[in-house]
Short mmCIF file of C-alpha atoms in Angstrom, two decimals:
data_model
loop_
_atom_site.label_atom_id
_atom_site.label_comp_id
_atom_site.label_asym_id
_atom_site.label_seq_id
_atom_site.Cartn_x
_atom_site.Cartn_y
_atom_site.Cartn_z
CA MET A 29 32.37 31.42 -60.07
CA ALA A 30 33.01 33.31 -56.85
CA ARG A 31 35.05 31.50 -54.23
CA VAL A 32 34.89 31.87 -50.47
CA PRO A 33 37.93 31.69 -48.18
CA ASP A 34 37.51 27.95 -47.38
CA GLY A 35 37.77 27.14 -51.09
CA ARG A 36 34.09 26.07 -51.64
CA SER A 37 31.68 27.89 -53.87
CA ALA A 38 28.72 29.85 -52.42
CA GLY A 39 26.34 27.24 -53.87
CA GLY A 40 28.14 24.44 -52.09
CA ARG A 41 27.95 26.22 -48.76
CA ALA A 42 24.20 26.76 -49.21
CA ARG A 43 23.65 23.07 -49.89
CA ASP A 44 25.66 22.15 -46.79
CA ALA A 45 23.57 24.52 -44.65
CA ARG A 46 20.29 23.03 -45.88
CA SER A 47 21.54 19.50 -45.18
CA ALA A 48 22.56 20.42 -41.65
CA ARG A 49 19.16 21.93 -40.90
CA GLY A 50 17.44 18.72 -42.14
CA ARG A 51 19.57 16.56 -39.87
CA ALA A 52 18.76 18.79 -36.90
CA ARG A 53 15.03 18.46 -37.50
CA GLY A 54 15.36 14.67 -37.73
CA ASP A 55 17.24 14.53 -34.43
CA ARG A 56 14.58 16.58 -32.66
CA SER A 57 11.72 14.38 -33.96
CA ALA A 58 13.49 11.22 -32.77
CA ARG A 59 13.90 12.52 -29.21
CA PRO A 60 10.94 12.12 -26.75
CA ASP A 61 8.91 15.23 -26.06
CA ARG A 62 9.96 15.93 -22.49
CA ALA A 63 7.31 18.60 -21.98
CA GLY A 64 4.29 16.72 -23.35
CA ALA A 65 4.93 12.95 -23.20
CA PRO A 66 4.87 11.29 -19.76
CA ASP A 67 7.67 9.10 -18.61
CA ARG A 68 5.79 5.79 -18.65
CA ALA A 69 8.26 3.84 -16.59
CA GLY A 70 8.39 6.59 -14.00
CA ALA A 71 4.61 6.89 -13.87
CA ALA A 72 4.23 3.15 -13.39
CA ASP A 73 6.82 3.22 -10.63
CA ARG A 74 5.15 6.15 -8.90
CA SER A 75 1.70 4.50 -9.08
CA GLY A 76 3.07 1.35 -7.50
CA ARG A 77 4.61 3.30 -4.64
CA GLY A 78 1.36 5.26 -4.06
CA ALA A 79 -0.95 2.24 -3.55
CA SER A 80 -1.77 1.34 0.05
CA PRO A 81 -3.35 -1.85 1.46
CA VAL A 82 -7.06 -1.73 2.35
CA ASP A 83 -7.83 -1.68 6.07
CA PRO A 84 -10.03 -4.77 6.68
CA ARG A 85 -11.97 -3.00 9.44
CA GLU A 86 -12.68 -0.02 7.23
CA ALA A 87 -13.83 -2.38 4.46
CA ALA A 88 -16.16 -4.16 6.91
CA ARG A 89 -17.63 -0.87 8.08
CA GLU A 90 -18.22 0.17 4.47
CA ILE A 91 -20.12 -3.06 3.78
CA CYS A 92 -22.37 -2.46 6.79
CA LEU A 93 -23.03 1.18 5.98
CA ARG A 94 -24.00 0.35 2.40
CA GLN A 95 -26.49 -2.22 3.72
CA LEU A 96 -27.93 0.21 6.27
CA ALA A 97 -28.30 2.92 3.64
CA ILE A 98 -30.91 0.75 1.89
CA ARG A 99 -33.01 -0.05 4.99
CA PRO A 100 -32.55 -0.93 8.68
CA ARG A 101 -30.88 -4.30 9.22
CA THR A 102 -30.60 -6.81 12.02
CA ARG A 103 -27.28 -7.88 13.46
CA ALA A 104 -27.61 -11.27 11.74
CA GLU A 105 -28.27 -9.66 8.35
CA LEU A 106 -25.13 -7.53 8.60
CA ALA A 107 -23.08 -10.51 9.76
CA THR A 108 -24.27 -12.47 6.73
CA ALA A 109 -23.41 -9.61 4.37
CA MET A 110 -19.86 -9.39 5.74
CA ARG A 111 -19.38 -13.15 5.66
CA LYS A 112 -20.34 -13.23 1.98
CA ARG A 113 -17.68 -10.59 1.29
CA GLY A 114 -15.00 -12.58 3.08
CA VAL A 115 -14.68 -10.47 6.24
CA ASP A 116 -12.95 -12.29 9.09
CA ASP A 117 -15.39 -13.42 11.80
CA GLU A 118 -13.38 -11.73 14.55
CA ILE A 119 -13.40 -8.39 12.75
CA ALA A 120 -17.13 -8.73 11.95
CA THR A 121 -17.93 -9.38 15.61
CA GLU A 122 -15.87 -6.38 16.66
CA ILE A 123 -17.70 -4.09 14.22
CA LEU A 124 -21.15 -5.42 15.19
CA ASP A 125 -20.44 -5.11 18.91
CA ARG A 126 -19.45 -1.49 18.38
CA TYR A 127 -22.59 -0.81 16.34
CA ASP A 128 -24.66 -2.37 19.14
CA GLU A 129 -23.02 -0.06 21.69
CA VAL A 130 -23.72 3.14 19.78
CA GLY A 131 -27.23 2.09 18.68
CA ILE A 132 -26.59 1.81 14.96
CA ILE A 133 -28.16 -1.65 15.11
CA ASP A 134 -30.94 -2.53 17.54
CA ASP A 135 -32.78 -5.79 16.88
CA ALA A 136 -35.54 -5.04 19.40
CA ALA A 137 -36.32 -1.67 17.79
CA PHE A 138 -36.09 -3.26 14.34
CA ALA A 139 -38.62 -5.93 15.32
CA ARG A 140 -41.10 -3.40 16.71
CA ALA A 141 -40.91 -1.25 13.59
CA TRP A 142 -41.20 -4.30 11.34
CA VAL A 143 -44.33 -5.57 13.09
CA SER A 144 -46.01 -2.18 13.01
CA SER A 145 -45.24 -1.61 9.34
CA ARG A 146 -46.03 -5.07 8.04
CA HIS A 147 -49.19 -5.59 10.06
CA HIS A 148 -50.78 -2.24 9.29
CA GLY A 149 -49.39 -1.98 5.76
CA ARG A 150 -49.74 -5.57 4.52
CA GLY A 151 -52.21 -7.01 7.01
CA LEU A 152 -49.88 -9.84 8.01
CA SER A 153 -50.84 -12.01 10.96
CA ARG A 154 -48.79 -12.49 14.12
CA ARG A 155 -47.68 -15.91 12.89
CA ALA A 156 -46.45 -14.55 9.56
CA LEU A 157 -44.64 -11.67 11.25
CA ALA A 158 -42.93 -14.02 13.70
CA GLY A 159 -41.68 -16.14 10.82
CA GLU A 160 -40.26 -13.15 8.96
CA LEU A 161 -38.42 -11.84 12.03
CA ARG A 162 -36.92 -15.23 12.87
CA ARG A 163 -35.61 -15.55 9.33
CA LYS A 164 -33.90 -12.21 9.83
CA GLY A 165 -32.14 -13.51 12.93
CA VAL A 166 -34.18 -11.75 15.60
CA SER A 167 -34.23 -13.65 18.89
CA SER A 168 -37.42 -15.33 20.16
CA ASP A 169 -37.63 -12.95 23.14
CA GLU A 170 -37.42 -9.88 20.93
CA VAL A 171 -39.95 -11.35 18.52
CA GLY A 172 -42.38 -11.97 21.38
CA GLU A 173 -42.00 -8.43 22.70
CA ALA A 174 -42.59 -6.93 19.25
CA LEU A 175 -45.72 -9.02 18.67
CA GLU A 176 -47.30 -7.63 21.85
CA GLN A 177 -48.22 -4.62 19.71
CA VAL A 178 -50.75 -6.81 17.86
CA ALA A 179 -53.31 -8.10 20.35
CA PRO A 180 -55.59 -10.97 19.24
CA ASP A 181 -58.59 -8.67 18.86
CA VAL A 182 -56.54 -6.24 16.75
CA GLU A 183 -55.39 -9.11 14.57
CA GLU A 184 -58.99 -10.26 14.04
CA GLU A 185 -60.16 -6.77 13.10
CA THR A 186 -57.33 -6.50 10.57
CA ALA A 187 -58.36 -9.82 9.03
CA ARG A 188 -62.02 -8.75 8.90
CA ALA A 189 -61.07 -5.54 7.07
CA LEU A 190 -59.10 -7.58 4.55
CA VAL A 191 -62.12 -9.80 3.92
CA VAL A 192 -64.48 -6.89 3.37
CA ARG A 193 -62.07 -5.19 0.97
CA ARG A 194 -61.42 -8.35 -1.03
CA LEU A 195 -65.11 -9.25 -1.16
CA ARG A 196 -65.75 -6.01 -3.06
CA VAL A 197 -63.15 -7.08 -5.62
CA GLU A 198 -64.86 -10.46 -5.97
CA SER A 199 -68.31 -8.94 -6.54
CA ARG A 200 -68.73 -10.74 -9.89
CA SER A 201 -67.39 -14.09 -8.72
CA THR A 202 -69.66 -16.93 -7.70
CA PRO A 203 -69.95 -17.43 -3.93
CA GLU A 204 -67.88 -20.60 -4.08
CA VAL A 205 -65.04 -18.97 -6.02
CA ALA A 206 -65.07 -15.84 -3.87
CA PHE A 207 -65.04 -17.93 -0.70
CA ARG A 208 -62.06 -20.01 -1.86
CA ARG A 209 -60.05 -16.99 -3.02
CA ILE A 210 -60.59 -14.94 0.12
CA VAL A 211 -59.80 -17.80 2.47
CA GLY A 212 -56.67 -18.47 0.40
CA MET A 213 -55.66 -14.81 0.68
CA LEU A 214 -55.93 -14.91 4.46
CA ALA A 215 -53.96 -18.16 4.55
CA ARG A 216 -51.11 -16.53 2.62
CA LYS A 217 -51.01 -13.78 5.23
CA GLY A 218 -50.70 -16.35 8.00
CA TYR A 219 -54.19 -16.38 9.51
CA PRO A 220 -55.44 -19.67 11.00
CA PRO A 221 -57.98 -21.60 8.87
CA GLY A 222 -60.70 -21.49 11.54
CA LEU A 223 -60.55 -17.71 11.86
CA ALA A 224 -60.35 -17.19 8.10
CA ILE A 225 -63.35 -19.39 7.33
CA ARG A 226 -65.48 -17.84 10.06
CA LEU A 227 -64.78 -14.27 8.94
CA VAL A 228 -65.44 -15.01 5.26
CA LYS A 229 -68.67 -16.85 6.13
CA GLU A 230 -69.86 -13.85 8.17
CA ALA A 231 -69.01 -11.35 5.43
CA MET A 232 -70.64 -13.38 2.66
CA SER A 233 -73.85 -13.82 4.64
CA GLU A 234 -74.32 -10.07 4.37
CA ARG A 235 -73.45 -9.67 0.67
CA ASP A 236 -76.57 -10.91 -1.15
CA ALA A 237 -79.13 -13.70 -1.04
CA GLU A 238 -77.07 -16.14 -3.10
CA ALA A 239 -73.93 -15.57 -1.05
CA ALA A 240 -75.92 -15.77 2.18
CA GLU A 241 -77.37 -19.13 1.14
CA PHE A 242 -73.90 -20.44 0.34
CA ALA A 243 -72.52 -19.14 3.63
CA GLU A 244 -75.32 -20.79 5.55
CA ALA A 245 -74.22 -24.19 4.25
CA VAL A 246 -70.58 -23.67 5.21
CA ASP A 247 -69.40 -25.70 8.20
CA PRO A 248 -66.39 -23.82 9.61
CA ASP A 249 -65.27 -26.67 11.86
CA ALA A 250 -65.27 -29.21 9.05
CA LEU A 251 -63.56 -26.91 6.58
CA ALA A 252 -60.90 -25.86 9.08
CA ASP A 253 -59.58 -29.42 8.97
CA ALA A 254 -59.47 -29.49 5.17
CA THR A 255 -56.42 -28.51 3.15
CA TYR A 256 -56.67 -25.24 1.27
CA ASP A 257 -54.40 -24.29 -1.61
CA PRO A 258 -53.37 -20.66 -0.86
CA ASP A 259 -52.70 -20.04 -4.55
CA ALA A 260 -56.03 -21.37 -5.81
CA GLY A 261 -58.17 -18.95 -7.79
#
């Protein structure tokens, strides 16, 4: 067998070389991949250093802007939204005062727009509109100014139009059922019983002979004192 200068055979040297290469591959697989694997401890440390505390004023402004993006809001509505999210009262007042100054919130303008939309769109009475605005935190003075848009004669004409439209829907109902349902509808929209009964009586007297006969027997003054269930029918 041929010998090499270090005294080992050629076969022995080949086996040693293969063994060394195997150990080298094992060492490389045990070491972390510096190019591909992130340093988790370092990443966690860097993320901790990068976080910054939230500015409470910026958070309050964000709450208000999200509310206003849905629809116009009153000052009281925005204050309630911030209070529910834990905004400090002093910061909330500061933000709302600033929004008042620049016209982002304007309760008087809100009330006027609300009255116009809800009266013409839903046929709500002055009384119903006043109740809605007060629940939204609008002051009594601003409510009164907004309701000036709906004069008493305008309110009555709106109610009359509601009666005529609903009477067409109730064309197959008996006079008694139609009368009860239409008066109940007006009551839900906030109209006084006396006005509601009078308008329905007038409209039914013109519908047909049967309805006219029923309407003739109706005593508006007596019925105005009775209790009507708005949800009846």
